[in-house]
Amino acid sequence: MEIDRLRTTQRVIIIGSPGAGKSTLARALARTLNLPLFHLDQLKWQPGWVELPDEQFRQRLGNVVAGDRWLIDGNYGGSLSIRLARADLVIWLDFPTWLCLFRAVRRILTYRGTTRPDMTPGCPERFDLDFLVYIGRFRAHGRGRLLSGLAGYRGTVLQLTKARQVARLLAGGPVD
């Protein structure tokens, strides 16, 4: 898929393992495509790492996907069907575990004690061993849930398995 074809896309989802670079790609692509950007982490979390109750989260997400134009990054598998019902395109960052772990650790070190741009203010980045274990097990567990969630989706799924494919996409060239 080339950037010119992407420019006609109005509703985009970016999914993949934590640490894959979903939010980084989302920021760049939202600028390129001039789409409003929504991070699921910002919709789900309140200051102090307080999780929004599921019903309120789904309501917030429903308000976003009701719009004509958007780009949403994040997983939260229980909400995937809500996003897929209106999405034109799913970009799936299906990267190796080692790369996702490396990027997650780099993010922790970069933002430690501060709030990263794709998170709710008041939720400072912190080291979380359980989160790193989750990333380590994502290909064995979370990936299958994503595949199941995508079953029956009739739009386009752009599966990127190498970082250079993301660079090519952003440079306007083909990713295959």
Short mmCIF file of C-alpha atoms in Angstrom, two decimals, residues 10 17 31 42-43 77 92-93 110 112 131 138 144 152 154 156 163:
data_model
loop_
_atom_site.label_atom_id
_atom_site.label_comp_id
_atom_site.label_asym_id
_atom_site.label_seq_id
_atom_site.Cartn_x
_atom_site.Cartn_y
_atom_site.Cartn_z
CA GLN A 10 -10.60 8.07 6.68
CA SER A 17 2.42 -5.80 20.58
CA ARG A 31 0.10 14.22 10.52
CA GLN A 42 -5.62 8.14 26.90
CA LEU A 43 -9.21 6.97 26.58
CA GLY A 77 -8.81 -6.52 22.49
CA TRP A 92 -0.86 -4.42 12.21
CA LEU A 93 2.69 -4.02 13.53
CA THR A 110 13.29 7.75 28.08
CA ARG A 112 10.75 7.34 33.40
CA PHE A 131 4.33 -5.64 31.54
CA PHE A 138 2.57 -11.57 23.35
CA GLY A 144 -3.72 -15.14 18.46
CA GLY A 152 -14.40 -11.57 9.43
CA ARG A 154 -13.84 -6.97 5.47
CA THR A 156 -7.82 -3.88 4.44
CA ALA A 163 10.65 -1.79 10.76
#
